[in-house]
Amino acid sequence: MLNFYGKTFSSRLLIGTALYPSPAIMQEAIRASGANIVTVSLRREAAGGKTGDAFWSLIRELDVTVLPNTAGCRSVREAVTTAQLARELFGTPWIKLEVIADNDTLQPDLVGLVEAAAILIKDGFEVFPYCTEDLSVAMRLVETGCKVVMPWAAPIGSAKGITNRDALKLMRERLPDVTLVVDAGLGAPSHAAHALELGYDAVLLNTAVAKAADPVAMATAFRLGVEAGRTAFEAGLMEARDFASPSTPVIGTPFWHAVS
Amino acid sequence: MYQKSDLRGDSPVSIIGAGIAGAWQALLFAQAGHAVTLYERSDAEMTLSTGHWAGGMLAPYCEAETSEPVIGRLGARSLDLWRELFPNTPFNGSLVVAHPRDRADFERFAKLTTGHVRLDASGVGQLEPSLDGRFRDGLFYADEGHVEPRKLLPELHARIEAAGGTIKFRCDVTADDLDGIVIDCRGLSARDEQKELRGVKGEMIIIETNEVELSRPVRLIHPRWPLYVIPRGDSKFMLGATSIEAEDTGVSVRSALELLGAAYAVHPAFAEARIVEFGSALRPAFPDNLPRITVRKDKIAVNGLYRHGFLLAPALAELTLAYMQRGAIDNEVMRCV
């Protein structure tokens, strides 16, 4: 089972609540995704806590765990303040920590991220840091006390899938006891399957489902992609090899087949 | 499907809310020969009405990007009614352009919508000379139009009175206060009876410059909101609108930056424009963001027009009238309780 700071979840898909055509479609898509955890942006969506009760009650109806995030924060101080506001608003020690270096590329500020994580952990938060595939940063986050690390597949909203497979594979190997989530950059269910096949514990996404022509169907597709990837990982994937390896015995094959 | 109705041509009808939804109901019922009384809590300036702050877009093709087919169906019928009853409504089409970095979103928009032709740089320049050389390509939706809400609402009110209707401004009533047939078009104020309604905040800015001329609304692709620069005459332009799940008032700095940034991206000369007004309003929406006509005997509620007030109001009025006169029921829009 997926474990986040001592809480277990059956679904390995975490999903965002932004950008859907309507709250009703958001609800239906989240249900179809099977996700147990939804992320909510305090700044972009919750308008710093001024969001209408009607919208919140639609999220509450889903009976899911809320993971607030600090999307849009550009400095350590901003991220820490936003996290504190989120804790008050949602009554949870969980925070998906984003410190953005540059508004244009949405690249995480890795130095600021480690700093902010240390401050928040000291303050009793359970931090889900959003970072790149850089192993040294991931290790620093773990040393700081993060039990979850969330490297990107590719830049936010790029829909490119996993662009640095080797680095993500290395991170999985070096941090076997940390809950690892691939966050951001996933565009297709096959990308999600790929992450799970690499042994990642879960994936987090939003745009790929919310902005699909049919978000509910796409949510179903991602649920299946995640299940396929995880099942394949547990089943044990075969190693790639350089040359063909026949699956049926060649001995006894008539020579005109063997040479063709 | 039909239901029995005892309504006659001269039955009195009370309508609450003289905003775009209520005003169209009043107009069609008055023209059909009913004695119509329209109640409005605002004064004739209509500043309490959501429509006062609206863009007034009649753009069913562009809206198809994020809305369901029923919006397109009702929108297409509404365009006919606007053309028929308000022949001066400008139908110069709308132009969609994108910043080069939003290329992928531009292509997505083209894929999810119909009714457009693709223009190259010179095509954009021919259509809007002010934008010549500014965009590599654009999408032109020739059949779309727009109205100026602050001129249109008074015109609608005058037409209602000309058709024999009475309008009572500064008159805050609910359906329970009135006898006989009541059509409740109060928008978000109807929350007392329609609990599912929520407000979705929209923010707008009006600017003024004579350095840029546009003949039609220009929509700039934005990752979250449909942002338009709408020419308003007298060298004024409306920039709108954001769409935020919040029920507070006023315009945030972030939204102002994004709206003004959109204008600047459409044409740098907008940087020299004068800011005339900031404004915001709450759009009434049901959880599916679709309109709803709720029928409870002789009390009817028309609500949830969300971002599509001007686009949907005529078609919804026609549906209500058809129900009252002939018992015609539109299963996609009507609910009988």
PDB file of C-alpha atoms in Angstrom, chain B residues 105 108 116 170 294:
ATOM      1  CA  ASP B 105      -2.788  25.783 -26.306  1.00  0.00           C
ATOM      2  CA  ARG B 108      -5.698  22.710 -28.793  1.00  0.00           C
ATOM      3  CA  HIS B 116     -13.409  29.180 -37.687  1.00  0.00           C
ATOM      4  CA  ARG B 170     -35.507  49.596  -6.588  1.00  0.00           C
ATOM      5  CA  THR B 294     -36.818  25.034 -12.780  1.00  0.00           C
TER       6      THR B 294
END
